Each structure stands twice: as structure tokens, then as C-alpha cells.
Amino acid sequence: MTQARNLYDVMYVVATKLWQSASITANATAVLDTEIANDLIPSSRGRVAIIDSEQTRIRSAAQTVVDQTNVIYSTLDDSGIDVFPNQLKIRNDQYQADKTAANAQSIQLLLTNSTTMHADIGPALANTLSASAAAATAANNLSAAPGDPLLAAAAANAATALGTYINALQATIDSSRINRHYSELIPYAAQLNTLNDLIISSPTSSNANILAAKLTETKTLLQSIRTGASAILASQNTSLSAIDQAVTAARASIDYPLINSTTSSVVSSINALVNTMIINDDNLTRTSLASAIGDFKTEQATFAALSIASSSARVPYAVSLQNVTVDLKFWSNLIVAEADSLARQAKGVPIAVGEEFSKVTPLSTSAYQIADNALASSQNAATAVQAYINTPTAAKQTAASTALSDTLSTAGSLLSAASTLDTSLNSSASSALPIIWLSSRCDAFRDTADSWWNNNQWKNLVFYQISDAIRSATPGRLQVNQSGNYRVVVINAGRALSGQNRGTRTAANFFEGINADTSRNVDATAPTLTFINQSPSATFNDRLAY
């Protein structure tokens, strides 16, 4: 419950920051659009011109837009939010409820303003755009002769085709998402490269076995990648095939040049997979916004550099600038609407720049507030049950049953709210996740604070080992599988294995192998610097990050 509430808090912050930057851009483009539109109004004599003062105002307003474009793009990129799928769903729902030309054209407008470089999404987008144009034409024809059975049949067929293409496009976008971030693969490539260098300098069966273990671990990671993107699937299969060859060579421990060459191929294939994941253009909003920004900057720079004396000769340039302004305004407004909706579903009304997130009042229908209610309900239920256990009475039994029923009800409400939010939230991998302390002070971390953190009470819950007392320019001293110079090693204990008693807090009851060394027990003032990492088995299930 606590994690859910915190998650919705973060989602609110992400959506609000996106709403803030998009709102500023939307307002700036609206000002510029209005300025140009007013300046293009013909005079009483029918003449259209951009006089010097109008040119100055247009340049100033356009520069304001340019100054904001990098902010809105980076905020959208950081969030990973893609407003396109939900906007397409909204417009399609409207069209399916009322198959008018206007509703078909609304879909067509969204698709016309969208662009992608994705090999799978591109054709699906083009097909859907053609279908939307056909549906709009068919609906227009039918509106002109509503009683014509042939036109009615044509409109119905066009509507069915459009629905089919929209479903296919949505499915292609969903399939193009990746369940893992490319950054997860980079350390594995680096570690394999290090171990491969070790094979060259010290070609022993022990080092070959260590390399084989790391290759097997890398294979497990690559196999966990889930996506329907054809380019990534092809690159993934290439890497897995390369790993199989390298593992076979490493386990044989005979031909060390072969071990080196096959492992080098693995590293190269992983780097290629990383690059393919990086350029996986699965966020239509981000790509379309980038295209709109690029077009706008081109026309803005052209207009800013104009040195034409004739006021009438400036008109075509102003028209071109207005056209790209409208496109940028289109996406800014879509992002504003979507971010506002997401913020409200997550927690509350988005706040203006400069206001404190800690002072936001949650909406009663928000996922955050429902999670908070569920948390309070579960705590009340735990208290009521414990009271009944301590002194069983009929009244306390009734109170405990009532509290448990309330907890189940609020948990159901939380699942419903989460499902609703999930339906409208479409995103690719985010580039950044905000870490925000929702307070103006952090007194718990002050040196003089008598707090749980400063008293190091968290050592009772978390095992940690620090490479050095201070961070210096020298390499770390921690090693995994007898290699490396790591500053940080994190162990995540798997489920309790045979013989482990989690009720007794010793390393051996949580970890395996050298990870369970007795030097790590109690305060561990002089723990071993060595760790081991292996594939999961019946006798080892530690998971390491380093």
C-alpha cells in the first residue's frame, strides 16, 4: 500500500512537470499564432503585408517559443509518456459512437501530425492514415445523400476498415515497447570485456569457468527481454547465438584464442543490441514533437534572418512560420490535456511552476488518495485483529471482521483506480525518474539529528559493505568471482534454501558461498572483500549487482 501510494506520488510529479512545460509552450505558440494571424489580416484596401513593427513582434514571440522547445522535449523524454495511443483511443471511441466525417477527420488530423522512424510502426501508421481519409470521404458522401444504400454500405465498410487499422496500429505500438532498459545490458558487456582481457593475460581453466558463468548470466538477462520490435528481436537472437558459441568454447577450456574471439563477438553483439534498443522509435509523441520542433526552428531561423525591405514580400515567410507554429501548438495542447488527466488520476490538480509539491491536496478519486485510504484501513485492521488476539471477545471479533472487510473493499477500489490509470497511461522507457523530497527541509539527515538514519539503525535491516571510508581516485577493492575493482556490490537474497533459517540474522541464513562468510556477521568490521556470482540453482540463488 505504501509503495503504491509513493508510486502515484511520483507519477503525479512526472505528469505535473510535463503539464507545466507543455502549458508554457502551448501558451507561447498561441500568442505567436494569434500575432501572425492578426498581422495577415488584409488592410481596408485588401493589401496583406508584414510591416516592420509586426515583424519585430513576430520575431520576439517566435524566440519565446524556441526558448521553451528544448524544455518541453526533455521533460517529455524524461517522463517516457506517449500521449498518442490514448488520444487515438479517445478519437476512435468518439468516431465509433458517431461515425461522422468530423470525427473521422479528427483521427486523420492526429495521424497526419504524427511521424515515426520505427520499421514496424511506420507502415501501420501509413495504413491507418489512408483508412481515416477514406472513412472521412465516405462519411462526407453519405451526409450529402443519407438515403443512398450504396453510400451507406461504403461508409460502413470504411468505418470497419478504419477500426481494424487502428487496432492493428495500437497493437504494433504496444508490441514495440521493451520491458528492459538498454542501460541494464551495458555493465554486462563491460564485465565480459574485462573477463575476456583476463583470458588473454591469464589463460586458465579457472578464468574460463568464471567467464562461462558470466556468459550464462548474460544469456539469462537477454532472454528476459520482451518486445515485438523486429529489429530488436533480430539483434537479440544474434547475441544469444553468439553467447552459445562463447559458452561452448569457454566450458571446453582448450582453445583460448577461440574463447577470446567468441567472447569478443558477444560483446560486439551486445553493444549492437544496445544501440538498436536506443534507437527503437516506439514513442510517437516524442518523435512527432521532435519533428514539429525541428520544423519550427528552421522556419523561425529563416524569419529571424529576413532582410527583405518589401513588407509584402515577407508574407510567405510569415505564413510558413504560422504553419509550423500550428503543428507545434497541436502537440503542446495534446500533451497539456493528457498530462492534466494523468496528474488528476494519480493524485491531484497539477500545480504551477514554483508551487510546492508537498502542499498538494489529493483528490478523493485519485489513486494516491485511494492507496492512502487502503493503507490506513490495513493498519486499522491489523490493530483490530491484534486486539482480538490479545483478549478475545465477541465485540473485538466483530470489530476485527468489520475492519478486514473494509480493507478488502479499499483494496478493491485501489485495484480499480490502478487499472483506470494504467488504461490511459502509455509510455516507453523513461530517461529519468525524479527523486523528490516532498518537504522544504530534510532534518532527519542533519549531522546533529538524533534520528533512525543517523544512528545507523538501518543496519538492522540492510547488509552493506563500503569499499573505503572515503571515495578517492583509487579503484574500488571489492571483487566478484575473483576479478574486478568494484566500489559497490549489492546482494539480493533469494528465497530461503534448505538449511537456512531467516529468523536468525546471519549471513549464512541469507546468502550462499563466500557471500555468506562469517566475517559479514554482526557489525562486520573487517568483512572479506570477495563475493561470488553464479547462475541460480538448488544451492545458490543470490543475485548480485556491481
XYZ file of C-alpha atoms in Angstrom:
546
model
C 0.000 0.000 0.000
C 2.833 2.360 0.931
C 4.723 1.569 -2.265
C 1.580 2.129 -4.326
C 0.978 5.497 -2.702
C 4.589 6.531 -3.258
C 4.410 5.390 -6.884
C 1.350 7.544 -7.547
C 3.105 10.439 -5.843
C 5.990 10.132 -8.299
C 3.587 9.743 -11.224
C 1.865 12.946 -10.152
C 5.176 14.804 -10.054
C 6.164 13.482 -13.506
C 2.788 14.363 -15.037
C 2.735 17.796 -13.405
C 6.213 18.736 -14.611
C 5.195 17.686 -18.107
C 1.980 19.708 -17.805
C 3.960 22.759 -16.662
C 6.407 22.742 -19.572
C 3.722 21.890 -22.137
C 1.424 24.642 -20.839
C 4.152 27.255 -21.233
C 4.842 26.055 -24.780
C 1.141 25.924 -25.664
C 0.632 29.476 -24.422
C 3.701 30.738 -26.276
C 2.620 29.135 -29.561
C -0.908 30.505 -29.125
C 0.487 34.022 -28.701
C 2.635 33.642 -31.820
C -0.202 32.118 -33.849
C -2.532 34.965 -32.879
C 0.102 37.581 -33.679
C 0.740 36.206 -37.152
C -2.969 35.717 -37.842
C -3.695 39.337 -36.926
C -0.782 40.590 -38.990
C -2.014 38.670 -42.042
C -5.450 40.295 -41.983
C -5.834 42.335 -45.202
C -5.984 46.098 -44.888
C -9.055 48.078 -45.912
C -7.551 48.238 -49.385
C -7.124 44.435 -49.480
C -3.347 44.535 -49.132
C -1.555 41.916 -46.971
C 1.829 42.896 -45.587
C 4.143 42.409 -42.615
C 5.322 45.857 -41.597
C 8.443 46.448 -39.508
C 6.673 46.593 -36.127
C 4.779 43.377 -36.890
C 7.979 41.674 -37.985
C 9.599 42.662 -34.677
C 6.680 41.300 -32.631
C 6.651 38.037 -34.591
C 10.387 37.591 -34.094
C 10.081 38.203 -30.359
C 7.159 35.805 -29.936
C 8.888 33.146 -32.046
C 12.051 33.408 -29.956
C 9.972 32.843 -26.813
C 8.680 29.614 -28.341
C 12.180 28.492 -29.334
C 13.441 29.087 -25.804
C 10.799 26.683 -24.474
C 11.052 23.888 -27.050
C 14.065 22.170 -25.502
C 12.334 22.171 -22.113
C 9.133 20.517 -23.298
C 11.041 17.915 -25.302
C 13.422 16.977 -22.480
C 10.549 16.811 -19.978
C 8.572 14.527 -22.274
C 11.650 12.403 -22.954
C 12.409 12.113 -19.239
C 8.859 11.010 -18.479
C 8.606 8.411 -21.234
C 4.917 9.312 -21.592
C 3.379 8.773 -25.023
C 0.059 10.616 -25.368
C -0.588 9.322 -28.892
C -2.155 5.915 -28.068
C -4.680 7.327 -25.603
C -5.505 10.260 -27.872
C -6.087 7.836 -30.740
C -8.321 5.737 -28.490
C -10.340 8.780 -27.407
C -10.880 9.916 -31.004
C -11.703 6.412 -32.187
C -14.251 5.969 -29.375
C -15.905 9.213 -30.472
C -15.919 8.052 -34.084
C -17.332 4.616 -33.274
C -20.130 6.262 -31.273
C -20.922 8.729 -34.068
C -19.417 7.922 -37.465
C -19.407 11.451 -38.857
C -16.903 12.983 -41.234
C -15.818 15.389 -38.494
C -14.923 12.548 -36.118
C -13.060 10.697 -38.873
C -11.194 13.903 -39.713
C -10.244 14.268 -36.042
C -8.482 10.916 -36.283
C -6.959 11.937 -39.610
C -5.597 15.161 -38.091
C -3.840 13.252 -35.305
C -2.332 10.774 -37.751
C -1.285 13.491 -40.214
C 0.624 15.294 -37.467
C 2.319 12.076 -36.313
C 5.599 10.666 -37.525
C 7.840 7.727 -36.698
C 11.032 6.109 -37.934
C 10.086 2.716 -36.467
C 10.228 -0.043 -39.078
C 7.106 -1.740 -37.693
C 5.035 1.272 -36.642
C 5.644 3.307 -39.823
C 3.667 1.083 -42.218
C 0.849 0.645 -39.677
C 0.649 4.423 -39.247
C 0.521 4.986 -43.019
C -2.220 2.372 -43.465
C -4.315 3.896 -40.695
C -3.904 7.393 -42.120
C -5.154 6.200 -45.514
C -8.083 4.437 -43.852
C -9.023 7.583 -41.905
C -9.035 9.649 -45.109
C -11.229 7.040 -46.806
C -13.610 6.978 -43.833
C -13.886 10.775 -43.819
C -14.614 10.832 -47.556
C -17.213 8.068 -47.255
C -18.915 9.819 -44.335
C -18.975 13.091 -46.287
C -20.523 11.390 -49.303
C -23.174 9.758 -47.138
C -24.059 13.036 -45.436
C -24.776 14.531 -48.867
C -27.161 11.679 -49.736
C -28.138 9.949 -46.474
C -30.702 7.686 -48.121
C -28.335 6.173 -50.678
C -27.814 2.467 -49.771
C -24.584 2.191 -51.754
C -23.049 5.179 -49.977
C -24.256 3.812 -46.632
C -22.583 0.476 -47.338
C -19.380 2.215 -48.441
C -19.328 4.316 -45.264
C -19.910 1.235 -43.107
C -17.103 -0.658 -44.835
C -14.752 2.315 -44.485
C -15.590 2.587 -40.782
C -14.913 -1.115 -40.253
C -11.612 -0.875 -42.110
C -10.560 2.156 -40.069
C -11.346 0.346 -36.818
C -9.288 -2.633 -37.947
C -6.303 -0.493 -38.899
C -6.482 1.470 -35.636
C -6.470 -1.760 -33.623
C -3.500 -3.004 -35.628
C -1.625 0.264 -35.095
C -2.279 0.232 -31.351
C -1.143 -3.397 -31.151
C 2.028 -2.610 -33.099
C 2.857 0.276 -30.765
C 2.271 -1.887 -27.691
C 4.396 -4.643 -29.178
C 7.244 -2.236 -29.918
C 7.732 -1.458 -26.217
C 10.641 -3.081 -24.386
C 10.371 -4.434 -20.849
C 14.009 -3.658 -20.073
C 16.138 -0.545 -20.404
C 19.221 -0.671 -22.583
C 21.370 0.546 -19.665
C 20.893 -2.842 -17.964
C 22.947 -4.505 -20.697
C 25.906 -2.136 -20.692
C 27.546 -3.394 -17.439
C 27.363 -6.985 -18.693
C 29.210 -6.093 -21.878
C 31.841 -4.259 -19.825
C 32.263 -7.181 -17.406
C 32.564 -9.681 -20.246
C 35.184 -7.464 -21.854
C 37.159 -7.383 -18.585
C 36.966 -11.160 -18.173
C 37.979 -11.602 -21.805
C 41.072 -9.475 -21.194
C 41.824 -11.759 -18.247
C 41.645 -14.773 -20.568
C 44.326 -13.159 -22.735
C 46.633 -12.283 -19.833
C 45.952 -15.430 -17.795
C 44.518 -18.282 -19.899
C 43.487 -20.768 -17.206
C 40.537 -23.121 -16.838
C 39.505 -21.249 -13.691
C 39.220 -17.964 -15.570
C 37.421 -19.734 -18.413
C 34.868 -21.109 -15.933
C 34.319 -17.652 -14.463
C 33.791 -16.288 -17.968
C 31.366 -19.109 -18.776
C 29.348 -18.279 -15.656
C 29.145 -14.608 -16.630
C 28.161 -15.533 -20.189
C 25.386 -17.764 -18.851
C 24.197 -14.973 -16.574
C 24.215 -12.573 -19.518
C 22.192 -15.036 -21.567
C 19.549 -15.149 -18.828
C 19.291 -11.360 -18.933
C 18.993 -11.247 -22.720
C 16.358 -13.984 -22.698
C 14.284 -11.878 -20.304
C 13.951 -9.067 -22.871
C 10.370 -8.972 -24.115
C 9.403 -6.978 -27.203
C 7.756 -7.373 -30.563
C 10.077 -4.915 -32.315
C 11.506 -6.846 -35.259
C 14.886 -5.088 -35.249
C 15.438 -5.765 -31.548
C 14.330 -9.384 -31.861
C 16.830 -9.932 -34.671
C 19.648 -8.310 -32.677
C 18.654 -10.252 -29.555
C 18.787 -13.560 -31.435
C 22.212 -12.668 -32.829
C 23.525 -12.001 -29.314
C 22.046 -15.214 -27.896
C 23.596 -17.251 -30.699
C 26.977 -15.596 -30.082
C 26.706 -16.361 -26.359
C 26.005 -20.045 -27.012
C 29.170 -20.299 -29.113
C 31.232 -18.471 -26.486
C 29.889 -20.620 -23.629
C 30.751 -23.804 -25.524
C 34.292 -22.563 -26.100
C 34.737 -21.360 -22.507
C 33.490 -24.600 -20.953
C 35.828 -26.646 -23.139
C 38.785 -24.603 -21.748
C 41.050 -25.817 -24.556
C 41.255 -23.218 -27.313
C 41.826 -19.893 -25.549
C 42.120 -17.809 -28.751
C 38.697 -19.206 -29.704
C 37.349 -18.254 -26.274
C 38.694 -14.760 -26.795
C 37.275 -14.330 -30.303
C 33.829 -15.742 -29.491
C 33.571 -13.588 -26.368
C 34.598 -10.536 -28.387
C 31.755 -11.352 -30.764
C 29.378 -11.477 -27.806
C 30.493 -8.058 -26.592
C 30.102 -6.598 -30.079
C 26.653 -8.123 -30.483
C 25.507 -6.801 -27.101
C 26.740 -3.322 -27.996
C 24.813 -3.597 -31.265
C 21.716 -4.693 -29.336
C 22.101 -1.719 -27.002
C 22.261 0.647 -29.980
C 19.198 -0.990 -31.529
C 17.296 -0.545 -28.263
C 18.391 3.092 -28.026
C 17.043 3.943 -31.472
C 13.824 1.964 -31.001
C 11.454 4.744 -32.020
C 8.450 3.495 -30.025
C 7.154 6.835 -28.693
C 5.149 8.610 -31.408
C 4.596 11.706 -29.296
C 8.308 12.189 -28.703
C 9.193 11.666 -32.369
C 6.328 13.822 -33.637
C 7.144 16.596 -31.173
C 10.806 16.475 -32.203
C 9.764 16.778 -35.853
C 7.461 19.712 -35.093
C 10.202 21.432 -33.090
C 12.749 20.892 -35.868
C 10.418 22.347 -38.493
C 9.597 25.295 -36.261
C 13.238 26.107 -35.539
C 14.024 26.046 -39.255
C 11.253 28.498 -40.130
C 11.955 30.658 -37.070
C 15.625 30.976 -38.010
C 14.649 31.878 -41.573
C 12.212 34.561 -40.421
C 14.675 35.928 -37.867
C 17.296 36.346 -40.595
C 14.972 38.099 -43.082
C 16.397 41.281 -44.569
C 13.652 41.994 -47.103
C 12.630 45.636 -47.371
C 9.311 44.876 -49.045
C 6.659 44.289 -46.386
C 4.507 42.282 -48.785
C 7.437 40.009 -49.680
C 7.664 38.999 -46.020
C 4.174 37.472 -46.090
C 5.099 33.981 -47.424
C 7.694 33.633 -44.672
C 5.156 34.607 -42.026
C 2.684 32.084 -43.447
C 5.320 29.327 -43.356
C 6.153 30.203 -39.753
C 2.476 30.151 -38.824
C 2.006 26.700 -40.364
C 4.738 25.121 -38.244
C 3.528 27.070 -35.203
C 0.116 25.437 -35.569
C 1.743 21.989 -35.681
C 3.779 22.656 -32.534
C 0.721 24.097 -30.789
C -1.221 20.959 -31.702
C 1.197 18.674 -29.864
C 1.666 21.050 -26.944
C -2.080 21.160 -26.346
C -2.391 17.372 -26.581
C 0.385 16.943 -24.026
C -1.236 19.520 -21.727
C -4.555 17.665 -21.808
C -3.016 14.240 -21.276
C -0.649 15.355 -18.505
C -3.507 17.113 -16.712
C -5.607 13.942 -16.843
C -2.748 11.733 -15.628
C -1.910 14.094 -12.766
C -5.525 14.131 -11.574
C -5.825 10.357 -11.805
C -2.537 9.892 -9.941
C -3.018 12.448 -7.169
C -4.405 15.898 -7.846
C -4.703 19.034 -9.918
C -1.335 19.968 -11.464
C 0.322 22.964 -9.844
C 2.114 25.913 -11.392
C 5.882 26.234 -11.536
C 7.216 27.389 -8.166
C 4.463 25.886 -6.036
C 5.411 23.170 -3.534
C 4.508 19.571 -4.308
C 4.273 18.853 -0.585
C 1.245 21.145 -0.297
C -0.859 19.452 -2.977
C -4.294 18.358 -1.772
C -5.069 14.855 -3.099
C -8.326 14.422 -4.979
C -10.666 11.950 -3.295
C -10.902 9.924 -6.514
C -7.145 9.830 -7.146
C -5.127 6.623 -6.967
C -2.897 8.266 -4.351
C -5.791 9.022 -2.002
C -7.338 5.596 -2.518
C -3.952 3.993 -1.739
C -3.691 6.171 1.366
C -7.172 5.061 2.436
C -6.234 1.430 1.835
C -3.054 1.844 3.886
C -4.956 3.371 6.803
C -7.591 0.645 6.552
C -4.996 -2.140 6.606
C -3.319 -0.595 9.641
C -6.665 -0.342 11.424
C -7.412 -3.965 10.553
C -4.050 -5.108 11.907
C -4.707 -3.239 15.158
C -8.212 -4.700 15.471
C -7.025 -8.254 14.806
C -4.188 -7.906 17.310
C -6.621 -6.571 19.917
C -8.828 -9.625 19.411
C -5.829 -11.975 19.654
C -4.708 -10.345 22.899
C -8.122 -10.510 24.596
C -10.682 -12.432 22.525
C -14.209 -11.114 22.920
C -17.256 -11.165 20.674
C -17.167 -7.404 20.304
C -13.495 -7.417 19.297
C -14.115 -10.256 16.866
C -16.873 -8.237 15.208
C -14.633 -5.171 15.094
C -11.810 -7.183 13.518
C -14.135 -8.714 10.911
C -15.537 -5.299 10.038
C -12.039 -3.840 9.726
C -10.905 -6.694 7.483
C -13.960 -6.273 5.246
C -13.205 -2.568 4.939
C -9.613 -3.372 3.999
C -10.747 -5.753 1.256
C -13.136 -3.109 -0.045
C -10.491 -0.370 -0.161
C -8.012 -2.779 -1.762
C -10.584 -3.440 -4.477
C -11.010 0.290 -5.010
C -7.241 0.666 -5.290
C -7.032 -2.059 -7.937
C -9.821 -0.366 -9.878
C -8.075 3.025 -9.714
C -4.771 1.461 -10.764
C -6.460 -0.257 -13.711
C -8.081 3.005 -14.836
C -4.773 4.849 -14.660
C -2.971 2.038 -16.470
C -5.505 2.184 -19.312
C -4.804 5.843 -20.039
C -1.063 5.773 -19.329
C 1.060 4.773 -22.304
C 4.786 5.103 -22.060
C 8.061 3.970 -23.461
C 11.127 3.690 -21.246
C 11.646 6.912 -19.343
C 15.006 8.645 -19.498
C 14.840 9.903 -15.928
C 12.752 9.409 -12.812
C 12.502 12.377 -10.455
C 13.720 11.803 -6.922
C 11.888 14.462 -4.990
C 11.798 15.086 -1.260
C 8.318 16.490 -0.681
C 9.404 18.918 2.009
C 11.385 22.114 2.208
C 13.660 20.556 4.872
C 15.434 17.259 5.493
C 16.000 17.475 9.241
C 16.284 13.696 9.611
C 19.627 13.779 7.785
C 21.251 16.628 9.711
C 24.505 15.678 11.445
C 23.107 16.660 14.836
C 19.782 14.883 14.407
C 19.069 12.026 16.806
C 17.348 10.024 14.104
C 16.959 6.436 12.981
C 19.115 7.197 9.936
C 21.931 8.974 11.747
C 22.052 6.337 14.480
C 22.676 3.735 11.771
C 19.644 1.716 12.796
C 19.097 0.753 9.182
C 21.981 -1.707 9.517
C 19.463 -3.940 11.299
C 17.505 -4.255 8.059
C 20.141 -3.942 5.335
C 23.573 -5.536 4.955
C 26.001 -3.097 3.407
C 29.735 -3.099 2.887
C 31.733 0.007 1.965
C 34.858 -0.337 -0.143
C 36.668 2.564 1.554
C 35.911 5.047 4.291
C 36.120 7.846 1.739
C 35.829 7.847 -2.041
C 39.231 8.505 -3.573
C 40.629 8.377 -7.071
C 41.846 4.802 -6.499
C 39.798 1.864 -7.837
C 37.385 0.021 -5.565
C 38.634 -3.048 -3.713
C 35.620 -5.337 -3.939
C 35.866 -8.363 -6.229
C 33.275 -10.679 -7.746
C 34.369 -14.151 -8.872
C 37.957 -13.153 -8.042
C 38.035 -10.274 -10.505
C 37.152 -6.607 -10.781
C 37.793 -3.488 -8.716
C 34.283 -2.549 -7.659
C 33.275 0.205 -5.287
C 29.799 -1.176 -4.729
C 28.345 -4.681 -4.600
C 24.678 -5.227 -3.807
C 23.309 -8.676 -2.934
C 19.635 -9.518 -3.168
C 18.951 -12.741 -1.251
C 16.637 -15.219 -2.943
C 14.127 -17.432 -1.160
C 15.429 -19.401 1.819
C 17.246 -22.543 0.709
C 17.442 -25.825 2.569
C 19.068 -25.325 5.977
C 18.622 -21.538 6.062
C 16.681 -20.031 8.968
C 15.687 -16.457 8.200
C 14.699 -15.988 11.849
C 18.413 -15.878 12.722
C 20.128 -12.884 11.160
C 23.454 -14.261 9.989
C 24.932 -14.067 6.515
C 24.720 -17.845 6.092
C 20.953 -17.787 6.579
C 20.524 -15.371 3.666
C 23.456 -15.788 1.283
C 25.477 -18.622 -0.244
C 29.139 -19.354 -0.914
C 31.688 -16.705 0.044
C 28.793 -14.236 0.194
C 27.805 -15.987 3.438
C 31.262 -15.642 5.011
C 31.115 -15.250 8.798
C 33.156 -12.051 8.544
C 29.944 -10.372 7.359
C 28.072 -11.135 10.589
C 27.132 -8.663 13.349
C 28.900 -5.301 12.767
C 31.226 -6.827 10.137
C 34.113 -4.519 10.962
C 36.546 -6.488 8.759
C 34.490 -8.323 6.133
C 36.041 -10.216 3.256
C 36.321 -8.210 0.058
C 35.346 -11.161 -2.123
C 31.915 -12.094 -3.493
C 30.676 -14.828 -5.800
C 28.061 -14.739 -8.536
C 26.583 -17.840 -10.181
C 23.536 -18.927 -12.090
C 20.549 -19.774 -9.846
C 20.467 -23.380 -8.646
C 19.228 -25.511 -5.747
C 22.254 -24.399 -3.718
C 22.723 -20.793 -4.858
C 20.190 -18.026 -5.533
C 21.947 -14.790 -4.575
C 21.517 -12.046 -7.182
C 24.357 -9.531 -7.415
C 24.643 -6.052 -8.852
C 28.104 -4.478 -9.082
